[in-house]
Amino acid sequence: MRIDILTLFPQMFQGPFNESIFRRAVDRGLVRVNIHNMREYTHDRHHTVDDYSYGGGTGMVMKVEPLFEAVESIKSRAYPEDRDVPVILLTPQGRLFSQKIARELSQQEYLLLICGRYEGVDDRIKEHLVTDEISIGDYVLSGGELPAMVVTDAVVRMIPGVLGSMESVLEDSHATGLLEYPQYTRPEVYRGWSVPEVLLSGNHARIANWRREQSIMRTLERRPDLLESAELNKTERQLLERLRKSH
Ligand code: 9D3
Protein backbone atom coordinates (compact mmCIF):
# COMPACT_ATOMS: atom_id res chain seq x y z
CA MET A 1 0.00 0.00 0.00
CA ARG A 2 1.13 3.53 -0.75
CA ILE A 3 -0.11 6.36 1.46
CA ASP A 4 0.41 10.02 0.52
CA ILE A 5 -0.21 12.69 3.12
CA LEU A 6 -0.62 16.38 2.32
CA THR A 7 0.13 18.72 5.21
CA LEU A 8 1.44 22.15 6.20
CA PHE A 9 3.41 20.53 9.05
CA PRO A 10 5.49 17.66 7.63
CA GLN A 11 7.79 17.60 10.69
CA MET A 12 4.90 16.43 12.87
CA PHE A 13 5.01 13.03 11.17
CA GLN A 14 8.63 12.20 11.98
CA GLY A 15 8.13 10.64 15.42
CA PRO A 16 5.12 8.31 15.12
CA PHE A 17 6.06 6.88 11.74
CA ASN A 18 9.48 5.76 12.91
CA GLU A 19 7.96 3.63 15.68
CA SER A 20 8.39 -0.17 15.74
CA ILE A 21 5.38 -1.83 14.08
CA PHE A 22 5.18 0.88 11.50
CA ARG A 23 8.87 0.93 10.74
CA ARG A 24 8.91 -2.84 10.32
CA ALA A 25 6.00 -2.65 7.85
CA VAL A 26 7.93 -0.08 5.80
CA ASP A 27 11.17 -2.11 5.97
CA ARG A 28 9.30 -5.22 4.79
CA GLY A 29 7.94 -3.28 1.82
CA LEU A 30 4.32 -3.70 2.94
CA VAL A 31 3.65 0.04 3.02
CA ARG A 32 5.18 3.30 1.82
CA VAL A 33 4.27 6.66 3.30
CA ASN A 34 5.12 9.94 1.59
CA ILE A 35 4.65 13.22 3.38
CA HIS A 36 4.13 16.25 1.11
CA ASN A 37 4.40 19.86 2.14
CA MET A 38 1.43 21.76 0.74
CA ARG A 39 3.44 24.96 0.72
CA GLU A 40 5.60 23.53 -2.06
CA TYR A 41 2.60 23.67 -4.36
CA THR A 42 2.14 27.43 -4.10
CA HIS A 43 3.47 29.79 -6.76
CA ASP A 44 3.43 33.20 -5.07
CA ARG A 45 6.39 34.76 -3.29
CA HIS A 46 4.92 34.27 0.18
CA HIS A 47 3.79 30.67 -0.39
CA THR A 48 0.25 31.57 0.66
CA VAL A 49 -1.92 28.64 1.68
CA ASP A 50 -4.76 30.45 3.47
CA ASP A 51 -6.95 33.50 2.98
CA TYR A 52 -9.91 35.37 4.46
CA SER A 53 -13.38 33.87 4.36
CA TYR A 54 -15.82 35.23 1.74
CA GLY A 55 -18.74 36.71 3.59
CA GLY A 56 -16.60 37.71 6.52
CA GLY A 57 -16.00 36.20 9.93
CA THR A 58 -12.91 35.40 11.93
CA GLY A 59 -10.54 32.64 11.01
CA MET A 60 -8.71 31.78 7.83
CA VAL A 61 -9.68 29.32 5.12
CA MET A 62 -7.34 26.96 3.30
CA LYS A 63 -6.99 27.98 -0.35
CA VAL A 64 -8.23 25.83 -3.19
CA GLU A 65 -5.37 26.08 -5.75
CA PRO A 66 -2.44 24.59 -3.79
CA LEU A 67 -4.54 21.59 -2.78
CA PHE A 68 -5.77 20.87 -6.31
CA GLU A 69 -2.28 21.22 -7.75
CA ALA A 70 -0.75 19.05 -5.04
CA VAL A 71 -3.30 16.26 -5.47
CA GLU A 72 -3.08 16.35 -9.26
CA SER A 73 0.71 16.35 -9.15
CA ILE A 74 0.86 13.36 -6.79
CA LYS A 75 -1.76 11.50 -8.84
CA SER A 76 0.10 11.96 -12.11
CA ARG A 77 3.47 11.03 -10.62
CA ALA A 78 2.51 8.14 -8.40
CA TYR A 79 -0.79 6.48 -9.34
CA PRO A 80 -1.75 4.42 -12.40
CA GLU A 81 -4.07 6.52 -14.58
CA ASP A 82 -6.98 4.10 -14.50
CA ARG A 83 -7.13 3.96 -10.70
CA ASP A 84 -9.76 5.71 -8.56
CA VAL A 85 -7.62 6.61 -5.56
CA PRO A 86 -9.52 7.62 -2.41
CA VAL A 87 -8.77 11.25 -1.53
CA ILE A 88 -9.63 11.62 2.14
CA LEU A 89 -9.96 14.93 3.96
CA LEU A 90 -9.51 14.84 7.74
CA THR A 91 -12.14 17.23 9.03
CA PRO A 92 -14.42 17.60 12.08
CA GLN A 93 -17.40 17.29 9.69
CA GLY A 94 -16.34 13.87 8.39
CA ARG A 95 -17.86 10.48 9.11
CA LEU A 96 -16.71 9.04 12.41
CA PHE A 97 -13.64 6.83 12.05
CA SER A 98 -13.98 3.22 13.24
CA GLN A 99 -12.28 -0.18 13.03
CA LYS A 100 -14.67 -1.02 10.20
CA ILE A 101 -13.48 1.98 8.16
CA ALA A 102 -9.86 1.08 8.97
CA ARG A 103 -10.45 -2.43 7.60
CA GLU A 104 -12.10 -1.03 4.46
CA LEU A 105 -9.26 1.40 3.79
CA SER A 106 -6.64 -1.32 4.36
CA GLN A 107 -7.96 -3.05 1.19
CA GLN A 108 -6.85 -0.08 -0.93
CA GLU A 109 -3.59 -0.02 -2.83
CA TYR A 110 -3.35 3.79 -2.65
CA LEU A 111 -4.61 6.37 -0.17
CA LEU A 112 -4.24 10.13 -0.26
CA LEU A 113 -4.88 11.96 3.01
CA ILE A 114 -5.31 15.74 3.29
CA CYS A 115 -4.77 17.38 6.68
CA GLY A 116 -6.96 20.43 7.16
CA ARG A 117 -5.74 23.45 9.13
CA TYR A 118 -7.20 26.84 10.07
CA GLU A 119 -10.97 27.15 10.41
CA GLY A 120 -11.48 24.90 7.41
CA VAL A 121 -10.92 24.44 3.70
CA ASP A 122 -12.50 26.19 0.70
CA ASP A 123 -15.60 24.06 0.19
CA ARG A 124 -14.80 23.48 -3.51
CA ILE A 125 -12.14 21.09 -2.25
CA LYS A 126 -14.90 18.97 -0.69
CA GLU A 127 -17.17 19.37 -3.68
CA HIS A 128 -14.71 18.56 -6.47
CA LEU A 129 -11.50 16.97 -5.14
CA VAL A 130 -12.17 14.90 -2.06
CA THR A 131 -13.94 11.52 -2.20
CA ASP A 132 -14.35 10.97 1.54
CA GLU A 133 -14.26 13.01 4.77
CA ILE A 134 -13.23 11.51 8.10
CA SER A 135 -13.31 12.75 11.73
CA ILE A 136 -11.71 10.77 14.56
CA GLY A 137 -14.12 11.93 17.26
CA ASP A 138 -16.06 14.74 18.89
CA TYR A 139 -13.30 16.86 20.39
CA VAL A 140 -11.51 19.88 18.97
CA LEU A 141 -7.96 19.40 17.69
CA SER A 142 -5.71 21.95 16.02
CA GLY A 143 -5.68 20.30 12.61
CA GLY A 144 -5.89 17.09 10.62
CA GLU A 145 -2.31 15.93 11.25
CA LEU A 146 -2.88 13.85 14.40
CA PRO A 147 -6.08 12.39 12.89
CA ALA A 148 -4.12 11.44 9.73
CA MET A 149 -1.58 9.64 11.93
CA VAL A 150 -4.36 7.87 13.82
CA VAL A 151 -6.01 6.74 10.59
CA THR A 152 -2.67 5.64 9.08
CA ASP A 153 -1.72 3.67 12.18
CA ALA A 154 -5.08 1.87 12.35
CA VAL A 155 -5.04 1.12 8.60
CA VAL A 156 -1.44 -0.11 8.42
CA ARG A 157 -2.04 -2.53 11.30
CA MET A 158 -4.78 -4.17 9.22
CA ILE A 159 -2.53 -4.88 6.21
CA PRO A 160 -1.86 -8.64 6.10
CA GLY A 161 1.65 -9.44 7.33
CA VAL A 162 2.19 -6.22 9.29
CA LEU A 163 1.46 -7.69 12.71
CA GLY A 164 3.03 -11.06 11.96
CA SER A 165 2.58 -13.45 14.88
CA MET A 166 0.27 -11.03 16.72
CA GLU A 167 -2.32 -11.24 13.94
CA SER A 168 -4.32 -14.13 15.39
CA VAL A 169 -4.57 -12.32 18.74
CA LEU A 170 -6.03 -9.30 16.98
CA GLU A 171 -8.63 -11.47 15.27
CA ASP A 172 -9.63 -13.06 18.59
CA SER A 173 -10.32 -9.84 20.43
CA HIS A 174 -12.17 -8.26 17.54
CA ALA A 175 -14.28 -11.28 16.78
CA THR A 176 -16.47 -10.79 19.85
CA GLY A 177 -16.77 -7.00 19.95
CA LEU A 178 -16.38 -7.01 23.77
CA LEU A 179 -13.88 -5.13 25.90
CA GLU A 180 -10.81 -7.05 26.98
CA TYR A 181 -10.56 -8.99 30.22
CA PRO A 182 -8.07 -7.93 32.94
CA GLN A 183 -4.50 -9.08 32.38
CA TYR A 184 -1.59 -9.60 34.77
CA THR A 185 2.05 -10.56 34.58
CA ARG A 186 4.75 -11.26 37.19
CA PRO A 187 5.15 -10.75 40.11
CA GLU A 188 2.33 -12.83 41.57
CA VAL A 189 2.00 -10.44 44.54
CA TYR A 190 2.93 -6.73 44.47
CA ARG A 191 2.49 -4.59 47.61
CA GLY A 192 0.07 -7.20 48.84
CA TRP A 193 -2.06 -7.08 45.67
CA SER A 194 -2.45 -10.61 44.32
CA VAL A 195 -3.17 -11.80 40.83
CA PRO A 196 -6.63 -13.49 40.69
CA GLU A 197 -6.23 -17.09 41.84
CA VAL A 198 -8.00 -18.56 38.81
CA LEU A 199 -5.23 -17.36 36.46
CA LEU A 200 -2.65 -19.40 38.39
CA SER A 201 -4.84 -22.50 38.53
CA GLY A 202 -3.65 -23.97 35.25
CA ASN A 203 -7.28 -24.92 34.56
CA HIS A 204 -7.71 -23.63 31.00
CA ALA A 205 -11.47 -24.09 30.88
CA ARG A 206 -11.93 -22.16 34.13
CA ILE A 207 -9.59 -19.42 32.91
CA ALA A 208 -11.44 -19.07 29.60
CA ASN A 209 -14.74 -18.87 31.49
CA TRP A 210 -13.46 -16.24 33.91
CA ARG A 211 -12.07 -14.11 31.10
CA ARG A 212 -15.31 -14.20 29.15
CA GLU A 213 -17.23 -13.30 32.30
CA GLN A 214 -14.88 -10.37 33.00
CA SER A 215 -15.14 -9.18 29.39
CA ILE A 216 -18.92 -9.16 29.52
CA MET A 217 -18.98 -7.51 32.97
CA ARG A 218 -16.62 -4.73 31.85
CA THR A 219 -18.50 -4.16 28.64
CA LEU A 220 -21.80 -3.98 30.53
CA GLU A 221 -20.38 -1.44 32.98
CA ARG A 222 -18.30 0.74 30.67
CA ARG A 223 -19.57 0.32 27.13
CA PRO A 224 -23.11 -1.09 27.14
CA ASP A 225 -23.48 0.31 23.60
CA LEU A 226 -21.05 -2.37 22.37
CA LEU A 227 -23.34 -5.16 23.58
CA GLU A 228 -25.90 -4.22 20.89
CA SER A 229 -23.64 -5.51 18.13
CA ALA A 230 -21.45 -7.96 20.07
CA GLU A 231 -21.52 -11.52 18.78
CA LEU A 232 -22.34 -13.65 21.83
CA ASN A 233 -22.92 -17.38 22.00
CA LYS A 234 -25.63 -18.96 24.16
CA THR A 235 -23.51 -19.22 27.33
CA GLU A 236 -22.43 -15.61 26.97
CA ARG A 237 -25.98 -14.38 26.46
CA GLN A 238 -27.13 -16.26 29.58
CA LEU A 239 -24.24 -14.80 31.54
CA LEU A 240 -25.16 -11.32 30.35
CA GLU A 241 -28.79 -11.82 31.41
CA ARG A 242 -27.67 -12.92 34.89
CA LEU A 243 -25.33 -9.92 35.24
CA ARG A 244 -28.01 -7.49 34.06
CA LYS A 245 -30.45 -8.80 36.69
CA SER A 246 -27.96 -8.58 39.53
CA HIS A 247 -27.09 -5.03 38.49
C1 9D3 B 1 -15.57 24.17 16.55
C2 9D3 B 1 -15.43 25.32 15.62
N1 9D3 B 1 -14.17 25.44 14.92
C3 9D3 B 1 -13.06 25.55 15.82
C4 9D3 B 1 -13.08 26.77 16.69
C5 9D3 B 1 -14.07 24.41 13.93
C6 9D3 B 1 -12.82 23.65 13.80
C7 9D3 B 1 -12.02 23.83 12.70
C8 9D3 B 1 -10.85 23.10 12.55
C9 9D3 B 1 -12.44 22.70 14.77
C10 9D3 B 1 -11.26 21.99 14.62
C11 9D3 B 1 -10.46 22.20 13.51
C12 9D3 B 1 -9.22 21.41 13.34
N2 9D3 B 1 -9.49 19.97 13.44
C13 9D3 B 1 -9.38 19.14 12.38
O1 9D3 B 1 -9.00 19.57 11.32
C14 9D3 B 1 -9.78 17.75 12.54
C15 9D3 B 1 -10.37 17.04 13.63
C16 9D3 B 1 -10.75 17.44 14.95
O2 9D3 B 1 -10.59 18.59 15.39
N3 9D3 B 1 -11.33 16.50 15.77
C17 9D3 B 1 -11.52 15.21 15.38
N4 9D3 B 1 -11.18 14.79 14.16
C18 9D3 B 1 -10.61 15.71 13.31
S1 9D3 B 1 -10.14 15.38 11.76
C19 9D3 B 1 -9.61 16.90 11.47
Short mmCIF file of N, CA and C in Angstrom, two decimals, residues 137-239:
data_model
loop_
_atom_site.label_atom_id
_atom_site.label_comp_id
_atom_site.label_asym_id
_atom_site.label_seq_id
_atom_site.Cartn_x
_atom_site.Cartn_y
_atom_site.Cartn_z
N GLY A 137 -13.32 11.88 16.04
CA GLY A 137 -14.12 11.93 17.26
C GLY A 137 -14.56 13.34 17.59
N ASP A 138 -15.47 13.44 18.54
CA ASP A 138 -16.06 14.74 18.89
C ASP A 138 -15.27 15.48 19.94
N TYR A 139 -14.11 15.98 19.55
CA TYR A 139 -13.30 16.86 20.39
C TYR A 139 -12.52 17.73 19.43
N VAL A 140 -12.14 18.92 19.87
CA VAL A 140 -11.51 19.88 18.97
C VAL A 140 -9.99 19.76 18.99
N LEU A 141 -9.42 19.46 17.85
CA LEU A 141 -7.96 19.40 17.69
C LEU A 141 -7.52 20.62 16.89
N SER A 142 -6.22 20.77 16.71
CA SER A 142 -5.71 21.95 16.02
C SER A 142 -5.61 21.77 14.51
N GLY A 143 -5.79 20.54 14.05
CA GLY A 143 -5.68 20.30 12.61
C GLY A 143 -5.82 18.83 12.32
N GLY A 144 -5.68 18.47 11.05
CA GLY A 144 -5.89 17.09 10.62
C GLY A 144 -4.67 16.20 10.74
N GLU A 145 -3.53 16.73 11.23
CA GLU A 145 -2.31 15.93 11.25
C GLU A 145 -2.41 14.73 12.19
N LEU A 146 -2.76 14.99 13.46
CA LEU A 146 -2.88 13.85 14.40
C LEU A 146 -3.94 12.86 13.91
N PRO A 147 -5.11 13.33 13.46
CA PRO A 147 -6.08 12.39 12.89
C PRO A 147 -5.51 11.58 11.72
N ALA A 148 -4.71 12.19 10.85
CA ALA A 148 -4.12 11.44 9.73
C ALA A 148 -3.19 10.35 10.26
N MET A 149 -2.47 10.65 11.34
CA MET A 149 -1.58 9.64 11.93
C MET A 149 -2.39 8.51 12.55
N VAL A 150 -3.48 8.87 13.21
CA VAL A 150 -4.36 7.87 13.82
C VAL A 150 -4.91 6.94 12.74
N VAL A 151 -5.43 7.53 11.68
CA VAL A 151 -6.01 6.74 10.59
C VAL A 151 -4.93 5.85 9.96
N THR A 152 -3.75 6.42 9.70
CA THR A 152 -2.67 5.64 9.08
C THR A 152 -2.26 4.48 9.97
N ASP A 153 -2.11 4.73 11.25
CA ASP A 153 -1.72 3.67 12.18
C ASP A 153 -2.73 2.53 12.17
N ALA A 154 -4.02 2.89 12.29
CA ALA A 154 -5.08 1.87 12.35
C ALA A 154 -5.16 1.09 11.03
N VAL A 155 -4.95 1.78 9.90
CA VAL A 155 -5.04 1.12 8.60
C VAL A 155 -3.84 0.20 8.37
N VAL A 156 -2.65 0.68 8.67
CA VAL A 156 -1.44 -0.11 8.42
C VAL A 156 -1.44 -1.40 9.23
N ARG A 157 -1.93 -1.32 10.47
CA ARG A 157 -2.04 -2.53 11.30
C ARG A 157 -2.89 -3.62 10.67
N MET A 158 -3.86 -3.21 9.83
CA MET A 158 -4.78 -4.17 9.22
C MET A 158 -4.24 -4.80 7.93
N ILE A 159 -3.11 -4.31 7.44
CA ILE A 159 -2.53 -4.88 6.21
C ILE A 159 -1.95 -6.25 6.55
N PRO A 160 -2.35 -7.29 5.81
CA PRO A 160 -1.86 -8.64 6.10
C PRO A 160 -0.33 -8.68 6.14
N GLY A 161 0.20 -9.29 7.20
CA GLY A 161 1.65 -9.44 7.33
C GLY A 161 2.29 -8.40 8.22
N VAL A 162 1.58 -7.30 8.50
CA VAL A 162 2.19 -6.22 9.29
C VAL A 162 2.37 -6.63 10.75
N LEU A 163 1.37 -7.31 11.30
CA LEU A 163 1.46 -7.69 12.71
C LEU A 163 2.18 -9.01 12.91
N GLY A 164 2.34 -9.78 11.86
CA GLY A 164 3.03 -11.06 11.96
C GLY A 164 2.35 -11.99 12.94
N SER A 165 3.09 -12.44 13.95
CA SER A 165 2.58 -13.45 14.88
C SER A 165 1.44 -12.92 15.75
N MET A 166 1.32 -11.60 15.86
CA MET A 166 0.27 -11.03 16.72
C MET A 166 -1.10 -11.03 16.02
N GLU A 167 -1.10 -11.37 14.74
CA GLU A 167 -2.32 -11.24 13.94
C GLU A 167 -3.51 -12.04 14.49
N SER A 168 -3.24 -13.28 14.91
CA SER A 168 -4.32 -14.13 15.39
C SER A 168 -4.94 -13.53 16.66
N VAL A 169 -4.11 -12.94 17.50
CA VAL A 169 -4.57 -12.32 18.74
C VAL A 169 -5.55 -11.20 18.40
N LEU A 170 -5.19 -10.41 17.42
CA LEU A 170 -6.03 -9.30 16.98
C LEU A 170 -7.39 -9.82 16.54
N GLU A 171 -7.39 -10.89 15.76
CA GLU A 171 -8.63 -11.47 15.27
C GLU A 171 -9.51 -11.88 16.44
N ASP A 172 -8.90 -12.56 17.43
CA ASP A 172 -9.63 -13.06 18.59
C ASP A 172 -10.40 -11.95 19.27
N SER A 173 -9.69 -10.87 19.62
CA SER A 173 -10.32 -9.84 20.43
C SER A 173 -11.35 -9.05 19.65
N HIS A 174 -11.20 -9.02 18.32
CA HIS A 174 -12.17 -8.26 17.54
C HIS A 174 -13.37 -9.09 17.14
N ALA A 175 -13.20 -10.41 17.19
CA ALA A 175 -14.28 -11.28 16.78
C ALA A 175 -15.52 -11.04 17.64
N THR A 176 -15.33 -10.88 18.95
CA THR A 176 -16.47 -10.79 19.85
C THR A 176 -17.08 -9.39 19.92
N GLY A 177 -16.26 -8.36 19.81
CA GLY A 177 -16.77 -7.00 19.95
C GLY A 177 -16.95 -6.59 21.41
N LEU A 178 -16.32 -7.34 22.34
CA LEU A 178 -16.38 -7.01 23.77
C LEU A 178 -15.09 -6.32 24.19
N LEU A 179 -15.11 -5.68 25.35
CA LEU A 179 -13.88 -5.13 25.90
C LEU A 179 -13.00 -6.27 26.41
N GLU A 180 -11.72 -6.00 26.54
CA GLU A 180 -10.81 -7.05 26.98
C GLU A 180 -10.91 -7.35 28.47
N TYR A 181 -10.59 -8.56 28.81
CA TYR A 181 -10.56 -8.99 30.22
C TYR A 181 -9.29 -8.45 30.88
N PRO A 182 -9.26 -8.42 32.23
CA PRO A 182 -8.07 -7.93 32.94
C PRO A 182 -6.88 -8.86 32.71
N GLN A 183 -5.70 -8.28 32.59
CA GLN A 183 -4.50 -9.08 32.38
C GLN A 183 -3.45 -8.75 33.44
N TYR A 184 -2.64 -9.74 33.74
CA TYR A 184 -1.59 -9.60 34.77
C TYR A 184 -0.33 -10.31 34.30
N THR A 185 0.81 -9.83 34.79
CA THR A 185 2.05 -10.56 34.58
C THR A 185 2.83 -10.56 35.89
N ARG A 186 4.01 -11.16 35.93
CA ARG A 186 4.75 -11.26 37.19
C ARG A 186 5.09 -9.87 37.77
N PRO A 187 5.20 -9.70 39.07
CA PRO A 187 5.15 -10.75 40.11
C PRO A 187 3.72 -11.15 40.49
N GLU A 188 3.62 -12.29 41.15
CA GLU A 188 2.33 -12.83 41.57
C GLU A 188 1.68 -11.95 42.63
N VAL A 189 2.51 -11.37 43.52
CA VAL A 189 2.00 -10.44 44.54
C VAL A 189 2.86 -9.18 44.51
N TYR A 190 2.21 -8.01 44.43
CA TYR A 190 2.93 -6.73 44.47
C TYR A 190 2.26 -5.84 45.50
N ARG A 191 3.01 -5.41 46.51
CA ARG A 191 2.49 -4.59 47.61
C ARG A 191 1.23 -5.20 48.23
N GLY A 192 1.21 -6.50 48.25
CA GLY A 192 0.07 -7.20 48.84
C GLY A 192 -1.09 -7.42 47.89
N TRP A 193 -0.99 -6.91 46.66
CA TRP A 193 -2.06 -7.08 45.67
C TRP A 193 -1.79 -8.34 44.85
N SER A 194 -2.67 -9.32 44.97
CA SER A 194 -2.45 -10.61 44.32
C SER A 194 -3.12 -10.68 42.96
N VAL A 195 -2.56 -11.48 42.11
CA VAL A 195 -3.17 -11.80 40.83
C VAL A 195 -4.35 -12.74 41.12
N PRO A 196 -5.50 -12.59 40.44
CA PRO A 196 -6.63 -13.49 40.69
C PRO A 196 -6.20 -14.96 40.64
N GLU A 197 -6.65 -15.70 41.64
CA GLU A 197 -6.23 -17.09 41.84
C GLU A 197 -6.48 -17.94 40.59
N VAL A 198 -7.61 -17.72 39.95
CA VAL A 198 -8.00 -18.56 38.81
C VAL A 198 -6.92 -18.57 37.71
N LEU A 199 -6.23 -17.46 37.53
CA LEU A 199 -5.23 -17.36 36.46
C LEU A 199 -3.99 -18.21 36.75
N LEU A 200 -3.82 -18.58 38.01
CA LEU A 200 -2.65 -19.40 38.39
C LEU A 200 -3.04 -20.87 38.50
N SER A 201 -4.33 -21.14 38.28
CA SER A 201 -4.84 -22.50 38.53
C SER A 201 -4.37 -23.52 37.50
N GLY A 202 -4.04 -23.04 36.31
CA GLY A 202 -3.65 -23.97 35.25
C GLY A 202 -4.85 -24.66 34.61
N ASN A 203 -6.04 -24.34 35.10
CA ASN A 203 -7.28 -24.92 34.56
C ASN A 203 -7.78 -24.05 33.39
N HIS A 204 -7.47 -24.48 32.18
CA HIS A 204 -7.71 -23.63 31.00
C HIS A 204 -9.18 -23.34 30.76
N ALA A 205 -10.03 -24.30 31.06
CA ALA A 205 -11.47 -24.09 30.88
C ALA A 205 -11.97 -23.03 31.86
N ARG A 206 -11.54 -23.14 33.10
CA ARG A 206 -11.93 -22.16 34.13
C ARG A 206 -11.43 -20.76 33.77
N ILE A 207 -10.19 -20.71 33.29
CA ILE A 207 -9.59 -19.42 32.91
C ILE A 207 -10.39 -18.79 31.76
N ALA A 208 -10.68 -19.58 30.76
CA ALA A 208 -11.44 -19.07 29.60
C ALA A 208 -12.80 -18.54 30.05
N ASN A 209 -13.44 -19.28 30.95
CA ASN A 209 -14.74 -18.87 31.49
C ASN A 209 -14.66 -17.56 32.23
N TRP A 210 -13.67 -17.45 33.09
CA TRP A 210 -13.46 -16.24 33.91
C TRP A 210 -13.23 -15.03 33.01
N ARG A 211 -12.39 -15.22 32.01
CA ARG A 211 -12.07 -14.11 31.10
C ARG A 211 -13.31 -13.62 30.36
N ARG A 212 -14.11 -14.57 29.89
CA ARG A 212 -15.31 -14.20 29.15
C ARG A 212 -16.27 -13.44 30.06
N GLU A 213 -16.37 -13.93 31.31
CA GLU A 213 -17.23 -13.30 32.30
C GLU A 213 -16.76 -11.86 32.56
N GLN A 214 -15.46 -11.68 32.74
CA GLN A 214 -14.88 -10.37 33.00
C GLN A 214 -15.12 -9.43 31.81
N SER A 215 -14.92 -9.97 30.61
CA SER A 215 -15.14 -9.18 29.39
C SER A 215 -16.57 -8.66 29.34
N ILE A 216 -17.51 -9.54 29.59
CA ILE A 216 -18.92 -9.16 29.52
C ILE A 216 -19.26 -8.16 30.63
N MET A 217 -18.72 -8.40 31.83
CA MET A 217 -18.98 -7.51 32.97
C MET A 217 -18.46 -6.09 32.67
N ARG A 218 -17.23 -6.03 32.19
CA ARG A 218 -16.62 -4.73 31.85
C ARG A 218 -17.40 -4.01 30.77
N THR A 219 -17.78 -4.77 29.76
CA THR A 219 -18.50 -4.16 28.64
C THR A 219 -19.84 -3.63 29.13
N LEU A 220 -20.50 -4.40 29.98
CA LEU A 220 -21.80 -3.98 30.53
C LEU A 220 -21.66 -2.70 31.35
N GLU A 221 -20.58 -2.61 32.12
CA GLU A 221 -20.38 -1.44 32.98
C GLU A 221 -19.92 -0.21 32.22
N ARG A 222 -18.95 -0.42 31.30
CA ARG A 222 -18.30 0.74 30.67
C ARG A 222 -18.81 1.09 29.29
N ARG A 223 -19.16 0.06 28.52
CA ARG A 223 -19.57 0.32 27.13
C ARG A 223 -20.79 -0.50 26.75
N PRO A 224 -21.92 -0.29 27.46
CA PRO A 224 -23.11 -1.09 27.14
C PRO A 224 -23.52 -0.98 25.66
N ASP A 225 -23.15 0.13 25.02
CA ASP A 225 -23.48 0.31 23.60
C ASP A 225 -22.88 -0.80 22.73
N LEU A 226 -21.72 -1.33 23.16
CA LEU A 226 -21.05 -2.37 22.37
C LEU A 226 -21.84 -3.68 22.38
N LEU A 227 -22.61 -3.89 23.44
CA LEU A 227 -23.34 -5.16 23.58
C LEU A 227 -24.42 -5.32 22.51
N GLU A 228 -24.89 -4.18 21.96
CA GLU A 228 -25.90 -4.22 20.89
C GLU A 228 -25.42 -5.06 19.71
N SER A 229 -24.14 -4.83 19.34
CA SER A 229 -23.64 -5.51 18.13
C SER A 229 -22.63 -6.61 18.42
N ALA A 230 -22.40 -6.89 19.72
CA ALA A 230 -21.45 -7.96 20.07
C ALA A 230 -22.00 -9.32 19.65
N GLU A 231 -21.09 -10.18 19.19
CA GLU A 231 -21.52 -11.52 18.78
C GLU A 231 -21.32 -12.48 19.95
N LEU A 232 -22.42 -12.79 20.64
CA LEU A 232 -22.34 -13.65 21.83
C LEU A 232 -22.94 -15.02 21.55
N ASN A 233 -22.31 -16.05 22.10
CA ASN A 233 -22.92 -17.38 22.00
C ASN A 233 -23.93 -17.55 23.14
N LYS A 234 -24.54 -18.75 23.22
CA LYS A 234 -25.63 -18.96 24.16
C LYS A 234 -25.18 -18.76 25.62
N THR A 235 -24.04 -19.35 25.96
CA THR A 235 -23.51 -19.22 27.33
C THR A 235 -23.28 -17.76 27.68
N GLU A 236 -22.73 -17.02 26.73
CA GLU A 236 -22.43 -15.61 26.97
C GLU A 236 -23.71 -14.79 27.14
N ARG A 237 -24.70 -15.10 26.34
CA ARG A 237 -25.98 -14.38 26.46
C ARG A 237 -26.64 -14.64 27.81
N GLN A 238 -26.56 -15.91 28.27
CA GLN A 238 -27.13 -16.26 29.58
C GLN A 238 -26.39 -15.52 30.69
N LEU A 239 -25.07 -15.49 30.56
CA LEU A 239 -24.24 -14.80 31.54
C LEU A 239 -24.61 -13.32 31.60
#
